[in-house]
Amino acid sequence: ETNKKFPLEKITFQNDTLKISDGKLGMNYVGVLTDQNQIEGKFSQRGMSFTLNLTKGEFKQNRPQEPQPPFSYKSEDVIFENKNAGITLAGTLTMPNGKGKFPAVVLVTGSGPQDRDGTLMGHKPFLLIADYLTKNGYAVLRYDDRGVAASEGDFNNATTSDFASDTKAAINYLEKLKNIDSKKMGIIGHSEGGTVAQIVAANNKKIAFIISLAGPGIANDKLMIKQKIDIERTMGVPELSLKINERVFGKIYEILKKDISNQEAENEIKAFLKNDLVYKNVPERDIQALLDQVLEKWFRSSISYDPSENFSKITTKVLALNGEKDLQVSSKENLEGWKNGLQHNKNITIKSYPNLNHLFQPATTGLPNEYGEIETTIEPVVLEDMVKWLNEKVK
């Protein structure tokens, strides 16, 4: 059933072994059926791996915040063109009733292939944000990532700068609409969408504001190491192993950032791991799985990104928000990055929320495996704070 909602590239089940892999997500899962109701296995994604056991059960999720039609505003499916990429993107434009010239927002998803609603584990955060903002007087455009659902393009070969060009196309589309106030257009980006907002705002004076929801504020190689350590520590991985991983992945990312071909990077990483006291004992196929993930086009280009290059060029109004239980984009370090990077900008507001995770849900540990279990899609105060800020700074 769920596979229909989120098609995965490759699923096989042979001799009691379940294998799932997906290039877009950079993920692998291998599990063994131990009895009729339980599969025990390991999930790995972009250099991280953890135990993931599956139990047979009934699939039902309660999502009390999900907006239900009929809506009290206009909602229409739209298609716009990214001329540079030669593709069309499909989305939904919601607009308040009445004539008005409305301030407008483009929503940009985080990493991984996502549809216009930002659908993740039964949650539809972008549907919720669009609904809330439109009820409060803002036009909102949300769209399927390239190569996802109704949008054209190839997600597997796209980098963050490709996603930024899609967002620019969305802004250009909005600008031409007669009910949109072209002097009040901005971007709300979640996670990698916050990076996209930086790239677009640094190079485009049309952008009147950006809101970063858990957007990176530090260099991506440091971010990925911090993410790995924070998640593993919360999962109870011993400190010694964390130290080893910090050292090894620090070196791997250093190699990936060099201006060398994938083949040269692969050779150099292999040579380094062969001489490493711990990693020289890791099976060949595990090393290969790790290499496949880190040498993937998106990951390799992403690991070299440093927001400070764009921060210095951002003069627009900025609101940067983070949850303090966020294990993927840590609140303290990343908000400090935004604050320091935008010292020249008098119009920056920063806020962190105790107990909220990477999706701005009230969380216990902050681990990704909680996202689907939590009924709240976005803690209401975050929606309220965004609108309050927009009303003060933009409207």
C-alpha positions as semicolon CSV with decimal commas, in nm:
position;residue;x (nm);y (nm);z (nm)
1;E;0,000;0,000;0,000
2;T;0,260;0,254;0,112
3;N;0,480;0,169;-0,184
4;K;0,217;0,332;-0,407
5;K;0,251;0,651;-0,208
6;F;0,630;0,657;-0,233
7;P;0,765;0,437;-0,513
8;L;1,111;0,298;-0,437
9;E;1,343;0,200;-0,721
10;K;1,426;-0,156;-0,630
11;I;1,258;-0,402;-0,393
12;T;1,341;-0,774;-0,391
13;F;1,245;-1,052;-0,149
14;Q;1,427;-1,383;-0,192
15;N;1,516;-1,662;0,053
16;D;1,374;-1,467;0,348
17;T;1,590;-1,163;0,260
18;L;1,434;-0,826;0,182
19;K;1,645;-0,577;-0,016
20;I;1,536;-0,221;-0,087
21;S;1,748;0,040;-0,264
22;D;1,687;0,380;-0,415
23;G;1,946;0,591;-0,599
24;K;1,750;0,915;-0,558
25;L;1,747;0,873;-0,181
26;G;2,098;0,724;-0,172
27;M;1,960;0,451;0,053
28;N;1,991;0,075;0,101
29;Y;1,807;-0,166;0,327
30;V;1,882;-0,534;0,383
31;G;1,665;-0,733;0,624
32;V;1,601;-1,098;0,707
33;L;1,262;-1,245;0,795
34;T;1,317;-1,396;1,142
35;D;0,958;-1,507;1,198
36;Q;0,624;-1,440;1,029
37;N;0,589;-1,097;1,190
38;Q;0,942;-0,956;1,206
39;I;1,217;-0,853;0,965
40;E;1,553;-0,761;1,120
41;G;1,788;-0,549;0,916
42;K;2,010;-0,252;0,854
43;F;1,926;0,078;0,684
44;S;2,205;0,288;0,533
45;Q;2,192;0,628;0,367
46;R;2,465;0,871;0,260
47;G;2,732;0,747;0,495
48;M;2,505;0,665;0,789
49;S;2,372;0,326;0,892
50;F;2,152;0,199;1,171
51;T;1,947;-0,104;1,272
52;L;1,592;-0,096;1,139
53;N;1,357;-0,380;1,230
54;L;1,019;-0,408;1,064
55;T;0,714;-0,554;1,239
56;K;0,388;-0,658;1,081
57;G;0,105;-0,425;1,173
58;E;-0,190;-0,225;1,048
59;F;-0,098;0,098;0,869
60;K;-0,297;0,393;0,998
61;Q;-0,176;0,743;1,078
62;N;-0,357;1,022;1,252
63;R;-0,275;1,366;1,108
64;P;-0,507;1,614;1,282
65;Q;-0,349;1,925;1,124
66;E;-0,390;1,818;0,761
67;P;-0,606;2,080;0,582
68;Q;-0,922;1,937;0,423
69;P;-1,122;2,091;0,136
70;P;-1,332;2,292;0,076
71;F;-1,074;2,570;0,117
72;S;-1,159;2,932;0,194
73;Y;-0,925;3,057;-0,081
74;K;-0,841;2,988;-0,446
75;S;-0,628;2,682;-0,520
76;E;-0,519;2,586;-0,870
77;D;-0,277;2,346;-1,031
78;V;-0,019;2,531;-1,240
79;I;0,270;2,450;-1,471
80;F;0,572;2,676;-1,523
81;E;0,889;2,646;-1,725
82;N;1,252;2,637;-1,625
83;K;1,387;2,754;-1,961
84;N;1,753;2,704;-1,869
85;A;1,694;2,340;-1,783
86;G;1,443;2,283;-2,064
87;I;1,183;2,134;-1,828
88;T;0,839;2,220;-1,694
89;L;0,758;2,202;-1,325
90;A;0,414;2,137;-1,183
91;G;0,270;2,282;-0,867
92;T;-0,021;2,433;-0,681
93;L;-0,080;2,805;-0,643
94;T;-0,303;2,912;-0,356
95;M;-0,428;3,270;-0,351
96;P;-0,646;3,467;-0,109
97;N;-0,991;3,567;-0,236
98;G;-1,036;3,919;-0,371
99;K;-0,839;4,120;-0,627
100;G;-0,547;4,258;-0,437
101;K;-0,181;4,256;-0,518
102;F;-0,077;3,981;-0,279
103;P;0,267;3,924;-0,129
104;A;0,389;3,584;-0,248
105;V;0,594;3,292;-0,121
106;V;0,767;3,003;-0,298
107;L;0,811;2,690;-0,084
108;V;1,130;2,486;-0,137
109;T;1,174;2,131;-0,006
110;G;1,468;1,972;0,175
111;S;1,693;1,699;0,034
112;G;1,551;1,387;-0,127
113;P;1,275;1,367;-0,390
114;Q;0,959;1,534;-0,261
115;D;0,622;1,631;-0,400
116;R;0,460;1,975;-0,370
117;D;0,315;1,894;-0,027
118;G;0,656;1,792;0,108
119;T;0,497;1,454;0,183
120;L;0,706;1,263;0,437
121;M;0,595;0,974;0,658
122;G;0,228;1,063;0,620
123;H;0,286;1,432;0,695
124;K;0,222;1,709;0,441
125;P;0,405;2,009;0,591
126;F;0,395;2,222;0,274
127;L;0,019;2,174;0,235
128;L;-0,015;2,296;0,594
129;I;0,216;2,599;0,548
130;A;0,044;2,698;0,221
131;D;-0,299;2,671;0,381
132;Y;-0,200;2,876;0,687
133;L;-0,022;3,152;0,493
134;T;-0,294;3,182;0,229
135;K;-0,562;3,217;0,498
136;N;-0,348;3,502;0,630
137;G;-0,332;3,693;0,302
138;Y;-0,028;3,546;0,119
139;A;-0,016;3,377;-0,221
140;V;0,185;3,054;-0,203
141;L;0,341;2,847;-0,481
142;R;0,453;2,495;-0,394
143;Y;0,575;2,251;-0,658
144;D;0,691;1,894;-0,716
145;D;1,071;1,861;-0,723
146;R;1,211;1,804;-1,072
147;G;1,160;1,442;-1,178
148;V;0,897;1,388;-0,907
149;A;0,520;1,340;-0,958
150;A;0,406;1,581;-1,234
151;S;0,736;1,771;-1,277
152;E;0,975;1,695;-1,563
153;G;1,350;1,652;-1,527
154;D;1,598;1,406;-1,381
155;F;1,621;1,416;-1,001
156;N;1,909;1,165;-0,982
157;N;2,147;1,390;-1,173
158;A;2,045;1,718;-1,012
159;T;2,256;1,922;-0,771
160;T;2,155;2,195;-0,527
161;S;2,230;2,461;-0,789
162;D;1,987;2,286;-1,027
163;F;1,719;2,304;-0,757
164;A;1,804;2,674;-0,715
165;S;1,741;2,727;-1,088
166;D;1,397;2,562;-1,045
167;T;1,319;2,804;-0,762
168;K;1,429;3,100;-0,977
169;A;1,187;2,977;-1,246
170;A;0,910;2,970;-0,984
171;I;0,988;3,331;-0,883
172;N;0,989;3,442;-1,250
173;Y;0,652;3,273;-1,300
174;L;0,498;3,450;-0,997
175;E;0,636;3,787;-1,101
176;K;0,429;3,785;-1,420
177;L;0,096;3,720;-1,249
178;K;-0,128;4,025;-1,222
179;N;-0,251;3,953;-0,867
180;I;0,100;3,921;-0,726
181;D;0,291;4,209;-0,570
182;S;0,628;4,157;-0,743
183;K;0,802;4,377;-0,484
184;K;0,699;4,140;-0,206
185;M;0,808;3,795;-0,327
186;G;1,013;3,561;-0,111
187;I;1,120;3,205;-0,038
188;I;1,053;2,970;0,252
189;G;1,303;2,684;0,238
190;H;1,323;2,378;0,461
191;S;1,665;2,220;0,526
192;E;1,838;2,204;0,183
193;G;1,562;2,444;0,073
194;G;1,727;2,695;0,309
195;T;2,048;2,654;0,108
196;V;1,851;2,711;-0,214
197;A;1,707;3,030;-0,058
198;Q;2,064;3,151;0,015
199;I;2,178;3,085;-0,342
200;V;1,876;3,257;-0,501
201;A;1,868;3,556;-0,262
202;A;2,242;3,618;-0,302
203;N;2,205;3,655;-0,678
204;N;1,859;3,799;-0,722
205;K;1,745;4,141;-0,605
206;K;1,380;4,049;-0,671
207;I;1,373;3,847;-0,350
208;A;1,219;4,062;-0,075
209;F;1,259;3,807;0,207
210;I;1,364;3,454;0,293
211;I;1,256;3,228;0,577
212;S;1,491;2,943;0,662
213;L;1,332;2,645;0,836
214;A;1,629;2,445;0,969
215;G;1,847;2,567;0,681
216;P;2,225;2,506;0,706
217;G;2,433;2,796;0,837
218;I;2,770;2,618;0,842
219;A;2,982;2,449;0,575
220;N;2,819;2,126;0,454
221;D;3,115;1,899;0,536
222;K;3,102;2,017;0,898
223;L;2,723;1,991;0,895
224;M;2,731;1,628;0,774
225;I;2,985;1,526;1,040
226;K;2,781;1,698;1,312
227;Q;2,463;1,531;1,185
228;K;2,628;1,189;1,185
229;I;2,768;1,231;1,538
230;D;2,447;1,377;1,683
231;I;2,228;1,099;1,541
232;E;2,468;0,820;1,637
233;R;2,521;0,959;1,988
234;T;2,144;0,982;2,043
235;M;2,117;0,620;1,925
236;G;2,366;0,516;2,191
237;V;2,675;0,456;1,974
238;P;2,982;0,454;2,206
239;E;3,194;0,772;2,220
240;L;3,503;0,590;2,090
241;S;3,318;0,487;1,772
242;L;3,196;0,847;1,731
243;K;3,555;0,973;1,751
244;I;3,665;0,719;1,488
245;N;3,378;0,815;1,255
246;E;3,447;1,186;1,301
247;R;3,810;1,134;1,202
248;V;3,742;0,896;0,911
249;F;3,454;1,091;0,756
250;G;3,641;1,418;0,810
251;K;3,917;1,275;0,590
252;I;3,673;1,131;0,332
253;Y;3,498;1,468;0,296
254;E;3,833;1,645;0,267
255;I;3,917;1,419;-0,030
256;L;3,572;1,471;-0,186
257;K;3,619;1,849;-0,172
258;K;3,938;1,835;-0,381
259;D;3,920;1,932;-0,747
260;I;3,974;1,575;-0,871
261;S;3,768;1,326;-1,071
262;N;3,537;1,070;-0,907
263;Q;3,780;0,793;-1,000
264;E;4,073;0,973;-0,837
265;A;3,864;1,048;-0,529
266;E;3,757;0,683;-0,508
267;N;4,119;0,562;-0,535
268;E;4,233;0,806;-0,269
269;I;3,951;0,717;-0,027
270;K;4,015;0,342;-0,077
271;A;4,387;0,388;-0,011
272;F;4,312;0,587;0,304
273;L;4,063;0,327;0,436
274;K;4,296;0,035;0,358
275;N;4,557;0,191;0,587
276;D;4,309;0,283;0,859
277;L;4,337;0,070;1,173
278;V;3,961;0,026;1,202
279;Y;3,832;0,049;0,847
280;K;4,086;-0,191;0,695
281;N;3,878;-0,472;0,849
282;V;3,547;-0,355;0,699
283;P;3,419;-0,590;0,424
284;E;3,481;-0,478;0,063
285;R;3,109;-0,458;-0,022
286;D;3,042;-0,224;0,275
287;I;3,325;0,003;0,162
288;Q;3,180;-0,001;-0,192
289;A;2,832;0,088;-0,062
290;L;2,985;0,381;0,130
291;L;3,178;0,497;-0,179
292;D;2,865;0,475;-0,399
293;Q;2,682;0,702;-0,157
294;V;2,949;0,969;-0,110
295;L;3,048;0,981;-0,479
296;E;2,687;1,030;-0,590
297;K;2,663;1,354;-0,791
298;W;2,436;1,545;-0,550
299;F;2,633;1,444;-0,241
300;R;2,974;1,520;-0,387
301;S;2,875;1,868;-0,508
302;S;2,688;1,936;-0,184
303;I;2,980;1,850;0,045
304;S;3,178;2,146;-0,092
305;Y;2,905;2,403;-0,028
306;D;2,974;2,676;0,229
307;P;2,692;2,925;0,302
308;S;2,937;3,202;0,398
309;E;3,007;3,260;0,026
310;N;2,643;3,361;-0,024
311;F;2,573;3,517;0,315
312;S;2,793;3,816;0,238
313;K;2,574;3,897;-0,066
314;I;2,235;3,867;0,107
315;T;2,079;4,206;0,185
316;T;1,715;4,098;0,198
317;K;1,501;4,042;0,511
318;V;1,578;3,709;0,677
319;L;1,402;3,494;0,937
320;A;1,599;3,185;1,044
321;L;1,428;2,925;1,263
322;N;1,550;2,597;1,415
323;G;1,432;2,334;1,661
324;E;1,671;2,258;1,948
325;K;1,602;1,882;1,914
326;D;1,710;1,893;1,547
327;L;1,972;1,621;1,494
328;Q;2,008;1,683;1,120
329;V;2,079;2,059;1,117
330;S;2,183;2,143;1,473
331;S;2,016;2,456;1,604
332;K;2,302;2,621;1,795
333;E;2,581;2,596;1,536
334;N;2,366;2,664;1,232
335;L;2,177;2,963;1,371
336;E;2,512;3,106;1,482
337;G;2,628;3,060;1,121
338;W;2,331;3,262;0,993
339;K;2,386;3,531;1,255
340;N;2,761;3,568;1,192
341;G;2,728;3,540;0,814
342;L;2,464;3,812;0,805
343;Q;2,625;4,061;1,044
344;H;2,611;4,325;0,770
345;N;2,235;4,275;0,741
346;K;2,023;4,482;0,981
347;N;1,713;4,284;0,891
348;I;1,776;3,940;1,033
349;T;1,565;3,764;1,296
350;I;1,673;3,437;1,457
351;K;1,473;3,206;1,679
352;S;1,515;2,856;1,819
353;Y;1,246;2,636;1,975
354;P;1,314;2,398;2,265
355;N;1,189;2,041;2,210
356;L;1,122;2,073;1,834
357;N;1,292;1,844;1,581
358;H;1,411;1,892;1,221
359;L;1,049;1,902;1,099
360;F;0,945;2,142;1,381
361;Q;0,744;1,872;1,557
362;P;0,744;1,833;1,938
363;A;0,997;1,549;1,982
364;T;1,138;1,322;2,250
365;T;1,479;1,229;2,104
366;G;1,475;1,417;1,771
367;L;1,571;1,100;1,581
368;P;1,430;1,066;1,227
369;N;1,249;0,744;1,320
370;E;1,013;0,954;1,537
371;Y;0,893;1,177;1,251
372;G;0,618;0,938;1,140
373;E;0,509;0,850;1,494
374;I;0,439;1,211;1,596
375;E;0,087;1,327;1,509
376;T;0,174;1,698;1,490
377;T;0,294;1,803;1,143
378;I;0,430;2,145;1,250
379;E;0,406;2,294;1,598
380;P;0,144;2,574;1,557
381;V;0,362;2,843;1,721
382;V;0,608;2,813;1,429
383;L;0,333;2,890;1,176
384;E;0,216;3,181;1,393
385;D;0,570;3,321;1,422
386;M;0,620;3,310;1,045
387;V;0,298;3,502;0,978
388;K;0,369;3,752;1,257
389;W;0,713;3,823;1,108
390;L;0,576;3,844;0,753
391;N;0,301;4,084;0,864
392;E;0,559;4,309;1,032
393;K;0,836;4,295;0,774
394;V;0,671;4,226;0,439
395;K;0,298;4,297;0,422
